[in-house]
PDB file of C-alpha atoms and ligand atoms in Angstrom:
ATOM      1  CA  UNK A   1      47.127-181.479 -40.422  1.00  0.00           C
ATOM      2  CA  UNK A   2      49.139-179.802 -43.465  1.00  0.00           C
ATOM      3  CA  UNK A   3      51.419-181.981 -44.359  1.00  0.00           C
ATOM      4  CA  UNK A   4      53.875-179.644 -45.688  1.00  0.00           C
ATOM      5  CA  UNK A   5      53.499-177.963 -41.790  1.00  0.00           C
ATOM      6  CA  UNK A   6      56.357-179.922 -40.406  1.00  0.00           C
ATOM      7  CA  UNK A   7      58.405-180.327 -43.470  1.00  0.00           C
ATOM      8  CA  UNK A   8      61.038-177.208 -41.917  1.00  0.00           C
ATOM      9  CA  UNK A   9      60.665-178.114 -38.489  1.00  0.00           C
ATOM     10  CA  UNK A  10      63.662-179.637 -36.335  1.00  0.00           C
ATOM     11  CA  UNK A  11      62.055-182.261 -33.161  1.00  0.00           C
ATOM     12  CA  UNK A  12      63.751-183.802 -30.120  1.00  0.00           C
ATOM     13  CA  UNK A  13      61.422-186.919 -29.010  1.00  0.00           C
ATOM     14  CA  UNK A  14      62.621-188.423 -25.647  1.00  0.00           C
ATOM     15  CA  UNK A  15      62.202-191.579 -24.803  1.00  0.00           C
ATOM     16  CA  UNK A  16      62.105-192.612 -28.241  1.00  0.00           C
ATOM     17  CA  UNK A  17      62.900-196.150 -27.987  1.00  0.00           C
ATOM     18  CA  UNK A  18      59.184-197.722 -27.035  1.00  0.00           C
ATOM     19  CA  UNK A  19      55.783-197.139 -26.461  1.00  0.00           C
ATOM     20  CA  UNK A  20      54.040-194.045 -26.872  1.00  0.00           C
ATOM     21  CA  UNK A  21      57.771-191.847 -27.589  1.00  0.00           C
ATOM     22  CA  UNK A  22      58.647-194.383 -30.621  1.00  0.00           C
ATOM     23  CA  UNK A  23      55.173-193.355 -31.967  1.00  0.00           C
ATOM     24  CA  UNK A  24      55.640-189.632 -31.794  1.00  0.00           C
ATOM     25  CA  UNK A  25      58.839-189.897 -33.406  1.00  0.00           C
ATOM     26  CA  UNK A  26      57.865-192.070 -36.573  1.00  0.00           C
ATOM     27  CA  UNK A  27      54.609-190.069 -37.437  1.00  0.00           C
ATOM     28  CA  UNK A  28      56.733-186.550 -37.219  1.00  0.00           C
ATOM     29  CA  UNK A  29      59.455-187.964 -39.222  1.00  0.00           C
ATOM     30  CA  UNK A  30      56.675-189.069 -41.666  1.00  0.00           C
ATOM     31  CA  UNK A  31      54.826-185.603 -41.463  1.00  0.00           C
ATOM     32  CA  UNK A  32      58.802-184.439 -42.954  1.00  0.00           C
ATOM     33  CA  UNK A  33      59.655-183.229 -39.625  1.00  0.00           C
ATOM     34  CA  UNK A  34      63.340-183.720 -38.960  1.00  0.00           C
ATOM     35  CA  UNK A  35      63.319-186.156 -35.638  1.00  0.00           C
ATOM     36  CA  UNK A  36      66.330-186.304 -32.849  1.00  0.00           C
ATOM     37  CA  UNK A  37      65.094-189.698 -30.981  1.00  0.00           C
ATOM     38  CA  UNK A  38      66.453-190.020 -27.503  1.00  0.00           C
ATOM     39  CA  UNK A  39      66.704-192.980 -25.773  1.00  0.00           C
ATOM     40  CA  UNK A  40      68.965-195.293 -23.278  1.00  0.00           C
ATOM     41  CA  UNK A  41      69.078-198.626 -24.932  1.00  0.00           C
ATOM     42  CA  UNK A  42      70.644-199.165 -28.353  1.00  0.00           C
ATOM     43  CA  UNK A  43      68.892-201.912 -29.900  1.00  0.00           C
ATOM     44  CA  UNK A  44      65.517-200.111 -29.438  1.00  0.00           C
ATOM     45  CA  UNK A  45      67.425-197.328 -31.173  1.00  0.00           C
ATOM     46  CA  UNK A  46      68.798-199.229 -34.403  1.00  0.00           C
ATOM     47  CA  UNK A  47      65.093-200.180 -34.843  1.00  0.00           C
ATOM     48  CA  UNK A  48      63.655-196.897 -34.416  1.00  0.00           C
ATOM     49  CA  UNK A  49      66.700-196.423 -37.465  1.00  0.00           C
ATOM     50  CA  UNK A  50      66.291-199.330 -39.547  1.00  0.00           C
ATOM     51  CA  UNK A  51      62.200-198.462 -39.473  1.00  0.00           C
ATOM     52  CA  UNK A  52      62.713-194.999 -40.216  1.00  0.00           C
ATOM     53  CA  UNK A  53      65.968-194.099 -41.467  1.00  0.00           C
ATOM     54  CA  UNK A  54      65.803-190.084 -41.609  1.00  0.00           C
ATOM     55  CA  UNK A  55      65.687-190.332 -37.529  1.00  0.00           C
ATOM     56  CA  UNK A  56      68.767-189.390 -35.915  1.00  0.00           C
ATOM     57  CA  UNK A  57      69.332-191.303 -32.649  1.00  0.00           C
ATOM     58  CA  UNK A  58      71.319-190.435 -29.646  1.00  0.00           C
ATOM     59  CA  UNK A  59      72.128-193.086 -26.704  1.00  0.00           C
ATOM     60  CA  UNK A  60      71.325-191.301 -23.788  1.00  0.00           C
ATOM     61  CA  UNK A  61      70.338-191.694 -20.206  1.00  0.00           C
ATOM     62  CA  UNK A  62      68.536-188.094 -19.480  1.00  0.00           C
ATOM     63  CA  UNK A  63      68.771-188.648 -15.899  1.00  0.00           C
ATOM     64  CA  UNK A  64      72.697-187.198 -16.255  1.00  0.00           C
ATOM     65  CA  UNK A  65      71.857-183.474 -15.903  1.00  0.00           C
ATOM     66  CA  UNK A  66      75.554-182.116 -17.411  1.00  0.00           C
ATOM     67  CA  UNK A  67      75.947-184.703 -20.324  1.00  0.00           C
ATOM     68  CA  UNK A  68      72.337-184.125 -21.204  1.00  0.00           C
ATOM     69  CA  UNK A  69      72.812-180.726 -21.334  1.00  0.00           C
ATOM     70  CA  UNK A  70      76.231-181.387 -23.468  1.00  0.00           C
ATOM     71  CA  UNK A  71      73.929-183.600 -25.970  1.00  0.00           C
ATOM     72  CA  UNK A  72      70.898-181.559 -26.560  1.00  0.00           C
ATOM     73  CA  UNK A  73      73.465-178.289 -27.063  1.00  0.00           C
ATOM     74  CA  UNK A  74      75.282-179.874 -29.736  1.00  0.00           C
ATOM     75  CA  UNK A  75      71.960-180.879 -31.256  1.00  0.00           C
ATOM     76  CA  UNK A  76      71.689-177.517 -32.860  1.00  0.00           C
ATOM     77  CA  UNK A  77      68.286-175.166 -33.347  1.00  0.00           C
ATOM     78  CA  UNK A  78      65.374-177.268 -32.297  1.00  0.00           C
ATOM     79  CA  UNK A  79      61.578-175.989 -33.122  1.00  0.00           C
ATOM     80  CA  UNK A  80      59.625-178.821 -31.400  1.00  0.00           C
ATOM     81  CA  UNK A  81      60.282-180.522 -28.070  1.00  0.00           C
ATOM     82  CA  UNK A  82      58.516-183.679 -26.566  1.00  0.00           C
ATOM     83  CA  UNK A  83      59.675-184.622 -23.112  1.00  0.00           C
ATOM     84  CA  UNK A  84      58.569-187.948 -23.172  1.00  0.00           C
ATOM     85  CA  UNK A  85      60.504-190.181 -21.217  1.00  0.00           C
ATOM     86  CA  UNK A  86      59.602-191.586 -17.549  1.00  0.00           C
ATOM     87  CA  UNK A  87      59.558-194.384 -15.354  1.00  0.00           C
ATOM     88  CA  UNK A  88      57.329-195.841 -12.840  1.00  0.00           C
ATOM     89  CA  UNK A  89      57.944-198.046  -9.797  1.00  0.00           C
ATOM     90  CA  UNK A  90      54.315-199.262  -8.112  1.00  0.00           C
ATOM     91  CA  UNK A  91      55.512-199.584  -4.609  1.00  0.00           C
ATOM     92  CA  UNK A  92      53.869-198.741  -1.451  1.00  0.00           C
ATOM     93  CA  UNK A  93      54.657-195.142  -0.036  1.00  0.00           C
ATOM     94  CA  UNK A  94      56.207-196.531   3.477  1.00  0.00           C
ATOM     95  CA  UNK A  95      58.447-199.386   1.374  1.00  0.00           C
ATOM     96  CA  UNK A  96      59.536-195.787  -0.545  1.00  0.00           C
ATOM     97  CA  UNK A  97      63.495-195.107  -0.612  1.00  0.00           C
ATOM     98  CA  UNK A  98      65.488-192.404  -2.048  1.00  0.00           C
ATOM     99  CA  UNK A  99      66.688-193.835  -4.848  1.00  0.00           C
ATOM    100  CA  UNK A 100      63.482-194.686  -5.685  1.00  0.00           C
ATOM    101  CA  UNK A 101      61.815-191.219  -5.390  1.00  0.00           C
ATOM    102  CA  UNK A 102      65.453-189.641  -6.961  1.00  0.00           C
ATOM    103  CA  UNK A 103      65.152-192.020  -9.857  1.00  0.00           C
ATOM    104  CA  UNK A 104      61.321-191.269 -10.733  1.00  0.00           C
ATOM    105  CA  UNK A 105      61.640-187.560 -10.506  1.00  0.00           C
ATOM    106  CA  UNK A 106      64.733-186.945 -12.340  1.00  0.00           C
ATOM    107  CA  UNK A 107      63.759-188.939 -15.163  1.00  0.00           C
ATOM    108  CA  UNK A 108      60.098-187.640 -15.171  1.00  0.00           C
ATOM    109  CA  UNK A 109      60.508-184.395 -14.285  1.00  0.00           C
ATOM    110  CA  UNK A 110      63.727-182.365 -13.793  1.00  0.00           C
ATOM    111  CA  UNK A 111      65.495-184.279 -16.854  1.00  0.00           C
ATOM    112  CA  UNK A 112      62.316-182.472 -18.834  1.00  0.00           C
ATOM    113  CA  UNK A 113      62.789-179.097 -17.142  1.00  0.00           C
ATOM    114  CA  UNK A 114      66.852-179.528 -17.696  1.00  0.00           C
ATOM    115  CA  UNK A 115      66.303-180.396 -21.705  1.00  0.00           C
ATOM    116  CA  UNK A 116      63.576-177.594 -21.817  1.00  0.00           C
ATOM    117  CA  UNK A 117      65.933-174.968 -20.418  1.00  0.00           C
ATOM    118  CA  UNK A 118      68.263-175.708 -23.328  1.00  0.00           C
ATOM    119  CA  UNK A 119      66.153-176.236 -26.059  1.00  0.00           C
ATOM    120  CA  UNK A 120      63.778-172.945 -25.235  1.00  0.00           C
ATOM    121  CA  UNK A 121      66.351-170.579 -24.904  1.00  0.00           C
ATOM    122  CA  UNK A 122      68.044-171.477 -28.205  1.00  0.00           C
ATOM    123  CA  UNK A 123      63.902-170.786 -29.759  1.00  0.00           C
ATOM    124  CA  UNK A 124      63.947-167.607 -27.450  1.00  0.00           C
ATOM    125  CA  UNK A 125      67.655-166.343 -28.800  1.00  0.00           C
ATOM    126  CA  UNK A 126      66.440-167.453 -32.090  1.00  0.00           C
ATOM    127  CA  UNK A 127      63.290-165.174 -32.149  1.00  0.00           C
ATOM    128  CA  UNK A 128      61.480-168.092 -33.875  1.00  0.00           C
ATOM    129  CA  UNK A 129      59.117-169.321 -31.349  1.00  0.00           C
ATOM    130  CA  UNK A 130      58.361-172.702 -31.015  1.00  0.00           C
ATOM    131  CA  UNK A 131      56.025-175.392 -29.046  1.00  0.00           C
ATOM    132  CA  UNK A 132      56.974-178.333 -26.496  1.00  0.00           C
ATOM    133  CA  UNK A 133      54.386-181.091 -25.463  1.00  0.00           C
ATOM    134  CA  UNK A 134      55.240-182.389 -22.049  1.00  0.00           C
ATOM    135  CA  UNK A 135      53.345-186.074 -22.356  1.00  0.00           C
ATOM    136  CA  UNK A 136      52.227-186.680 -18.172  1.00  0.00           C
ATOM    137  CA  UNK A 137      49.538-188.416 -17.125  1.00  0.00           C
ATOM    138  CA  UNK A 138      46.189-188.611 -15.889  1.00  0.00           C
ATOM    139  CA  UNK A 139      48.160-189.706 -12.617  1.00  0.00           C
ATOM    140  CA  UNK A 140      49.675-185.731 -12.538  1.00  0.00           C
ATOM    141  CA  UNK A 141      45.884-184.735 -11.891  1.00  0.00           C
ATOM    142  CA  UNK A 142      44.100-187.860  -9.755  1.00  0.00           C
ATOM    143  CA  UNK A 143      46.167-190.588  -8.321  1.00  0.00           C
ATOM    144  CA  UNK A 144      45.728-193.971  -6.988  1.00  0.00           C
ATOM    145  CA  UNK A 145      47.676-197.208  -4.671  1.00  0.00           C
ATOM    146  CA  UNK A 146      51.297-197.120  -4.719  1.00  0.00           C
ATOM    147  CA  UNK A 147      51.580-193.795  -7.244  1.00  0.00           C
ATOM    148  CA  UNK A 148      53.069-191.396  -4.589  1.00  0.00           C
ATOM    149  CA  UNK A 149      56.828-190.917  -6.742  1.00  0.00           C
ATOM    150  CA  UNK A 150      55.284-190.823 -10.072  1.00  0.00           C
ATOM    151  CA  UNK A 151      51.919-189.224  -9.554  1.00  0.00           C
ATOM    152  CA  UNK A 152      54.295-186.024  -7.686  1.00  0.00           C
ATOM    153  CA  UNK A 153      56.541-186.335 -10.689  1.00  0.00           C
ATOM    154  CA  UNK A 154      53.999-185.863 -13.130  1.00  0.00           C
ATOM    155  CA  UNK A 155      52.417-182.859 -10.957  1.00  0.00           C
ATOM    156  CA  UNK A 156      55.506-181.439 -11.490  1.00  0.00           C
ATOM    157  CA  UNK A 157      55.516-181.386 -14.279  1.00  0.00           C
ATOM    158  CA  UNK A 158      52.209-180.434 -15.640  1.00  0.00           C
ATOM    159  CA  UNK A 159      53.162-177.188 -13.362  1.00  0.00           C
ATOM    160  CA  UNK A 160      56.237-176.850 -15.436  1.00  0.00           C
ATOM    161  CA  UNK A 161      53.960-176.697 -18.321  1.00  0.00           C
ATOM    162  CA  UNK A 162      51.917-174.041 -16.648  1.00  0.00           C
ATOM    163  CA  UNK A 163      54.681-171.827 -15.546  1.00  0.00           C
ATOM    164  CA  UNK A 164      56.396-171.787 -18.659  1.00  0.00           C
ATOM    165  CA  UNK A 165      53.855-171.240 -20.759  1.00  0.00           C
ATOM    166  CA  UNK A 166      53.250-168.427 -18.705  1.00  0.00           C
ATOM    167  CA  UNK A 167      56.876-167.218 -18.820  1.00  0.00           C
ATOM    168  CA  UNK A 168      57.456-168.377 -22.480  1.00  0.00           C
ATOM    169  CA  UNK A 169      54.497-167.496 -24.332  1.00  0.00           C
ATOM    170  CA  UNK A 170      55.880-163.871 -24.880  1.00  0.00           C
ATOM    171  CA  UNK A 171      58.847-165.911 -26.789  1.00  0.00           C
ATOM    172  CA  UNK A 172      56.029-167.379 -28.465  1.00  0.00           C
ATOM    173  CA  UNK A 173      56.761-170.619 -27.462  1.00  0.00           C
ATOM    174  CA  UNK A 174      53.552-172.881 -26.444  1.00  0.00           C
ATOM    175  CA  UNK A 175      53.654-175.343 -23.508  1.00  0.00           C
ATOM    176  CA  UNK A 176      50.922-177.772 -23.243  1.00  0.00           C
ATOM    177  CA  UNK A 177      51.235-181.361 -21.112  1.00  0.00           C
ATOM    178  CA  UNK A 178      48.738-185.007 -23.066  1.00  0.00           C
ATOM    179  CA  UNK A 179      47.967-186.921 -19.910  1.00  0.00           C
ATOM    180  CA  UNK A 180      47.072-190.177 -20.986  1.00  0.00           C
ATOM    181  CA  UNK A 181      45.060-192.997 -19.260  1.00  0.00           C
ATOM    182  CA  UNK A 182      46.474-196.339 -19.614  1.00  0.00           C
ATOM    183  CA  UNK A 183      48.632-197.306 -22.742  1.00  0.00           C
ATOM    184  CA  UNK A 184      49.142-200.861 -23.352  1.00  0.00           C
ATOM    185  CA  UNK A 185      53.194-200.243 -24.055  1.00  0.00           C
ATOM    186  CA  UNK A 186      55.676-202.244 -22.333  1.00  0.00           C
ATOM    187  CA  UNK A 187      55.101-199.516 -19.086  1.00  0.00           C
ATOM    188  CA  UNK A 188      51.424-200.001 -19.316  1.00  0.00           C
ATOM    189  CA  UNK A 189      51.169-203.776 -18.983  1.00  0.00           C
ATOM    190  CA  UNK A 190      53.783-203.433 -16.096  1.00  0.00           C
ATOM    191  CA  UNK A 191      50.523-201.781 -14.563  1.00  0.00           C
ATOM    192  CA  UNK A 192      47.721-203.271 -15.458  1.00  0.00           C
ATOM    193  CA  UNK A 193      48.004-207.084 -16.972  1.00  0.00           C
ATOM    194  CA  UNK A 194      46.777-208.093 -13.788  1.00  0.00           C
ATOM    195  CA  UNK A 195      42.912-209.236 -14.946  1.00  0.00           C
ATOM    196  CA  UNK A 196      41.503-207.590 -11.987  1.00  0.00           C
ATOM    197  CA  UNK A 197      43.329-204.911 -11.820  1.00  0.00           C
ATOM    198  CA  UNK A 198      42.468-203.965 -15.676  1.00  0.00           C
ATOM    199  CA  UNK A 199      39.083-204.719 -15.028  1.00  0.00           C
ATOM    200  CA  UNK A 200      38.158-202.095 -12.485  1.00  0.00           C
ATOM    201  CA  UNK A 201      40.414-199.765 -14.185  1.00  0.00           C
ATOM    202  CA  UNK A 202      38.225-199.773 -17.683  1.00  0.00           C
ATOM    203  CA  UNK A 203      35.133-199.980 -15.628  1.00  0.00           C
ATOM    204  CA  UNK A 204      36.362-196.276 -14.808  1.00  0.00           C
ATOM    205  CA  UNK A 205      36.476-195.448 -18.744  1.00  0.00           C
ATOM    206  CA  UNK A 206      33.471-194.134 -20.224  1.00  0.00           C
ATOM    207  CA  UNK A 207      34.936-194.993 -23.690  1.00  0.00           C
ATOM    208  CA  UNK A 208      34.974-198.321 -22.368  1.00  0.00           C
ATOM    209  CA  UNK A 209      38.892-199.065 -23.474  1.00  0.00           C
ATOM    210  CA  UNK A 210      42.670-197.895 -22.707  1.00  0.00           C
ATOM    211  CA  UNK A 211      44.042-195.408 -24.840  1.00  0.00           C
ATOM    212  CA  UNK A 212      45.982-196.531 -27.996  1.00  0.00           C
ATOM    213  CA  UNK A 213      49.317-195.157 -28.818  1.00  0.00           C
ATOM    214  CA  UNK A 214      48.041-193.433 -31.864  1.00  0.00           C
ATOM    215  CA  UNK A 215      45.601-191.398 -29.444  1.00  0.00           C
ATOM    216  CA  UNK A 216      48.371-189.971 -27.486  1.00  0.00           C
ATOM    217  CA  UNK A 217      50.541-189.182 -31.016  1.00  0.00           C
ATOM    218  CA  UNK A 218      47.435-187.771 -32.360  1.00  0.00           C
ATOM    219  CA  UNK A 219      46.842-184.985 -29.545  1.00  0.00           C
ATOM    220  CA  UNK A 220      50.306-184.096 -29.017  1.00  0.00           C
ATOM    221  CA  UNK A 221      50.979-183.806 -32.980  1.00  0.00           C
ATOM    222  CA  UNK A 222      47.614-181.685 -32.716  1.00  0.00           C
ATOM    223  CA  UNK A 223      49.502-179.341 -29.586  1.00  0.00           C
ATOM    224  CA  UNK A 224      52.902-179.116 -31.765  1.00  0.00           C
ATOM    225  CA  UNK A 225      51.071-177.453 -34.797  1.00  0.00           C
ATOM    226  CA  UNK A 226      49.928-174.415 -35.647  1.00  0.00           C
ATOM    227  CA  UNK A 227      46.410-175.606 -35.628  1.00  0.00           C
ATOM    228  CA  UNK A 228      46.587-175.290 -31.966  1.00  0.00           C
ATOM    229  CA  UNK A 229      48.357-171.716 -31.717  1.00  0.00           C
ATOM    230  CA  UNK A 230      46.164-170.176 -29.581  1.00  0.00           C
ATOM    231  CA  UNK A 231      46.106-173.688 -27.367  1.00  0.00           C
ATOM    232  CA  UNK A 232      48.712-172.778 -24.866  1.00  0.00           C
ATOM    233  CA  UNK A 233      49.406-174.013 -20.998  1.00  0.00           C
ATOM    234  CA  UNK A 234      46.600-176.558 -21.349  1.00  0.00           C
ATOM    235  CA  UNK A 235      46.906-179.888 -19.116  1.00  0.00           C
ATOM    236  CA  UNK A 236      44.917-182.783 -21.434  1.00  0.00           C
ATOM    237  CA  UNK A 237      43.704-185.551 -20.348  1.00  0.00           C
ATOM    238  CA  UNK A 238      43.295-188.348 -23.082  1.00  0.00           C
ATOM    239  CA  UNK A 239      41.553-190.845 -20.852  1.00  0.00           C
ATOM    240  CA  UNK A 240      38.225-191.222 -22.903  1.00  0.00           C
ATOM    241  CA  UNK A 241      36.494-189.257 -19.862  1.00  0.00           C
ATOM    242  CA  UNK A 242      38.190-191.393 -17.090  1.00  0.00           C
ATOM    243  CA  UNK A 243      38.904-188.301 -14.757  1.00  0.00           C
ATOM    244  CA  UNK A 244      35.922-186.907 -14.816  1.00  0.00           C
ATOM    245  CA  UNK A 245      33.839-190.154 -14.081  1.00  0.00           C
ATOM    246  CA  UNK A 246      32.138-190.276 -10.477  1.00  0.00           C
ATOM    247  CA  UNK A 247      32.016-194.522 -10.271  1.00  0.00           C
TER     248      UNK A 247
HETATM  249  P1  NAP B   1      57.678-197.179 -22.111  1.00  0.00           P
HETATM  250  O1  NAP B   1      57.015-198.120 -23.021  1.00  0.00           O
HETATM  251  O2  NAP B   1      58.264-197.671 -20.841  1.00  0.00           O
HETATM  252  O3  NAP B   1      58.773-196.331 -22.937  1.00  0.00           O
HETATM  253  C1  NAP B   1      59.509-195.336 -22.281  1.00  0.00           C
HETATM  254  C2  NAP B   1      60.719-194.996 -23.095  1.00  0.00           C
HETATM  255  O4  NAP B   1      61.472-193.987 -22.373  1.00  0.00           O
HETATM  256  C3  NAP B   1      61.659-196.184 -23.280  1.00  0.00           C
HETATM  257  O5  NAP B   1      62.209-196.151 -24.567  1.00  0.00           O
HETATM  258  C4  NAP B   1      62.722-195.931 -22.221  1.00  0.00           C
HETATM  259  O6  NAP B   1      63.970-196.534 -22.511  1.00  0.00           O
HETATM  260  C5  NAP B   1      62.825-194.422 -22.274  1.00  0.00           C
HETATM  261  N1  NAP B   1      63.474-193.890 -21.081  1.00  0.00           N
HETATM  262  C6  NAP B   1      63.122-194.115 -19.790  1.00  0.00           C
HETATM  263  N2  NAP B   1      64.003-193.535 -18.962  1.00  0.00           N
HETATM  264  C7  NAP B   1      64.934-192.936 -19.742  1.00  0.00           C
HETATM  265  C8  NAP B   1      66.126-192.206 -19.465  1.00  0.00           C
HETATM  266  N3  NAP B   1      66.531-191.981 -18.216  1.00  0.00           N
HETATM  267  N4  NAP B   1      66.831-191.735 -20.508  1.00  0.00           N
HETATM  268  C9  NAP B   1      66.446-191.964 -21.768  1.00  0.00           C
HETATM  269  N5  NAP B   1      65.350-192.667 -22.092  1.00  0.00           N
HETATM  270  C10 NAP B   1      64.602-193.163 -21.085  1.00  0.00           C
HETATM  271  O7  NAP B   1      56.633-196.044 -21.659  1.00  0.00           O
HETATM  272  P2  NAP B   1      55.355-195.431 -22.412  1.00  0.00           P
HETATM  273  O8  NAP B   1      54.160-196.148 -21.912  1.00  0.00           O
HETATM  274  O9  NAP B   1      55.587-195.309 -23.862  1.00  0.00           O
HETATM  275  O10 NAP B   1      55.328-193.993 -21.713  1.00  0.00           O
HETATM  276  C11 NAP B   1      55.645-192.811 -22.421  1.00  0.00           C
HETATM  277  C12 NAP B   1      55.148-191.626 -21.609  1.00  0.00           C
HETATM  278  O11 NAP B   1      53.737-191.737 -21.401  1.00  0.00           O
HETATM  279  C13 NAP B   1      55.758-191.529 -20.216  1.00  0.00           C
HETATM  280  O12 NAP B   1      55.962-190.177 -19.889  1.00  0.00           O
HETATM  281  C14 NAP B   1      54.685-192.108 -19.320  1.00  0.00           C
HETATM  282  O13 NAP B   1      54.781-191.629 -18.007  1.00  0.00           O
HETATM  283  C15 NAP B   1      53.434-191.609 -20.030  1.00  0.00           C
HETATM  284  N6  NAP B   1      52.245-192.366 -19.709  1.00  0.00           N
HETATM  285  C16 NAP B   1      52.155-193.699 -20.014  1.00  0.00           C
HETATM  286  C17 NAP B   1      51.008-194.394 -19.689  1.00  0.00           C
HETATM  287  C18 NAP B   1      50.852-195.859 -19.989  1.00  0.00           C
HETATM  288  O14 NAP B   1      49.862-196.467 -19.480  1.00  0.00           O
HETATM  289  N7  NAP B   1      51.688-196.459 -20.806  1.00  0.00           N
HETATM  290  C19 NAP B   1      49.946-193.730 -19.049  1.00  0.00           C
HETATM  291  C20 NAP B   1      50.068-192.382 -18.748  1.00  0.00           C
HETATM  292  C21 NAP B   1      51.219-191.704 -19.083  1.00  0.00           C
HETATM  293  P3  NAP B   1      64.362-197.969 -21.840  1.00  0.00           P
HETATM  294  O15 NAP B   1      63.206-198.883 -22.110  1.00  0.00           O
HETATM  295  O16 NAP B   1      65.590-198.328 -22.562  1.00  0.00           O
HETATM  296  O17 NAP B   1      64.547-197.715 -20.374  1.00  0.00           O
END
């Protein structure tokens, strides 16, 4: 990647706090990018800060469609966007309620196509184009036990990614989704500590291990740059071959 690349570019990272989002966020702030973390609890935040001081923060819970809207307005031109934030709740589909199924897909999906509306149609006013990474999951494209809120949350939105980079791509602004395998963040051991569990899930890996966070960073850094400007409406899995494996 050229480092001077990112050096003029503005980026809005949600879910900033943890995990895989925290990661995105440090390495384009250290590529020069200037970062806009999002994120709902403000300790994680100050660290993010204290870590990387050039990172703006903003306490937010993007599950509030009009003061998300409000936030990411006054936020100003933004080149790169990385919807990033989600939750999952493992529970069987009959034990399922609303609030459940509400919560899950307005976090993981319509938060992303509410702070994508905003951000794409400053780049399209703009005229200067511009690329968002939607991170999913390898759950968007196969599923498994107790998955049925986030697994339709993340189809969602990988068909977000589709139809706007259909729609966009005149703008010449890119949409591509990462789908990652497991992740051993705070959301990822919520998953799969269980020995057994993690087991039979790496069995499935070809690679023969979970994903790292830099793996995740690495592909979508690769989808925000110019090295990938013909790359556009792509769904990626980055899941060592997991999807693909018969047994
Ligand atoms: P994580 O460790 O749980 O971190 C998620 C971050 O998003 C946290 O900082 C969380 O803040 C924030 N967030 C959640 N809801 C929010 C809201 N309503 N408003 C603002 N911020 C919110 O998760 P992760 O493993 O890094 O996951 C990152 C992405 O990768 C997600 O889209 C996830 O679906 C995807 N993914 C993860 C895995 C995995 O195995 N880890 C696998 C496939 C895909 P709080 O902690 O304060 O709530």
């Amino acid at each position: 990647m050229e480092e001077t690349e990112f050096n003029d570019k503005r980026a809005l990272v949600t879910g900033a706090g943890k995990g895989i989002g925290r990661g995105i966020a440090v390495r384009l702030a250290n590529l020069g990018t200037k970062v806009y973390a999002i994120s709902r609890t403000q300790t994680d935040l100050d660290n993010l800060k204290q870590e990387v001081p050039s990172i703006e923060t903003r306490l937010l819970d993007i599950s509030d469609w009009e003061t998300t809207r409000k936030v990411v307005e006054d936020l100003g031109p933004i080149d790169l966007l990385v919807n990033n934030a989600a939750v999952i709740k493992h529970t069987p589909f009959f034990d399922v309620t609303k609030e459940e199924l509400d919560e899950q897909h307005d976090i993981n999906f319509r938060a992303a196509f509410n702070i994508t509306q905003v951000v794409t149609k400053g780049m399209a006013e703009r005229g200067t184009g511009g690329a968002v990474v939607n991170i999913s999951s390898i759950a968007g494209i196969r599923t498994t036990m107790n998955h049925s809120c986030y697994s339709t949350s993340k189809a969602a939105l990988d068909m977000l990614t589709l139809s706007l980079a259909h729609e966009l791509g005149p703008k010449k602004i890119r949409v591509n989704s990462v789908n990652p395998t497991v992740v051993m963040t705070e959301m990822g051991k919520r998953g799969w500590n269980d020995p057994e569990k993690k087991a039979a899930a790496l069995a499935k890996i070809p690679v023969g291990r979970f994903a790292e966070i830099e793996d995740i960073v690495n592909a979508t850094v690769y989808l925000l740059s110019d090295k990938s400007s013909m790359i556009n409406g792509v769904v990626l899995p980055v899941d060592g071959g997991m999807i693909n494996s018969f047994i």
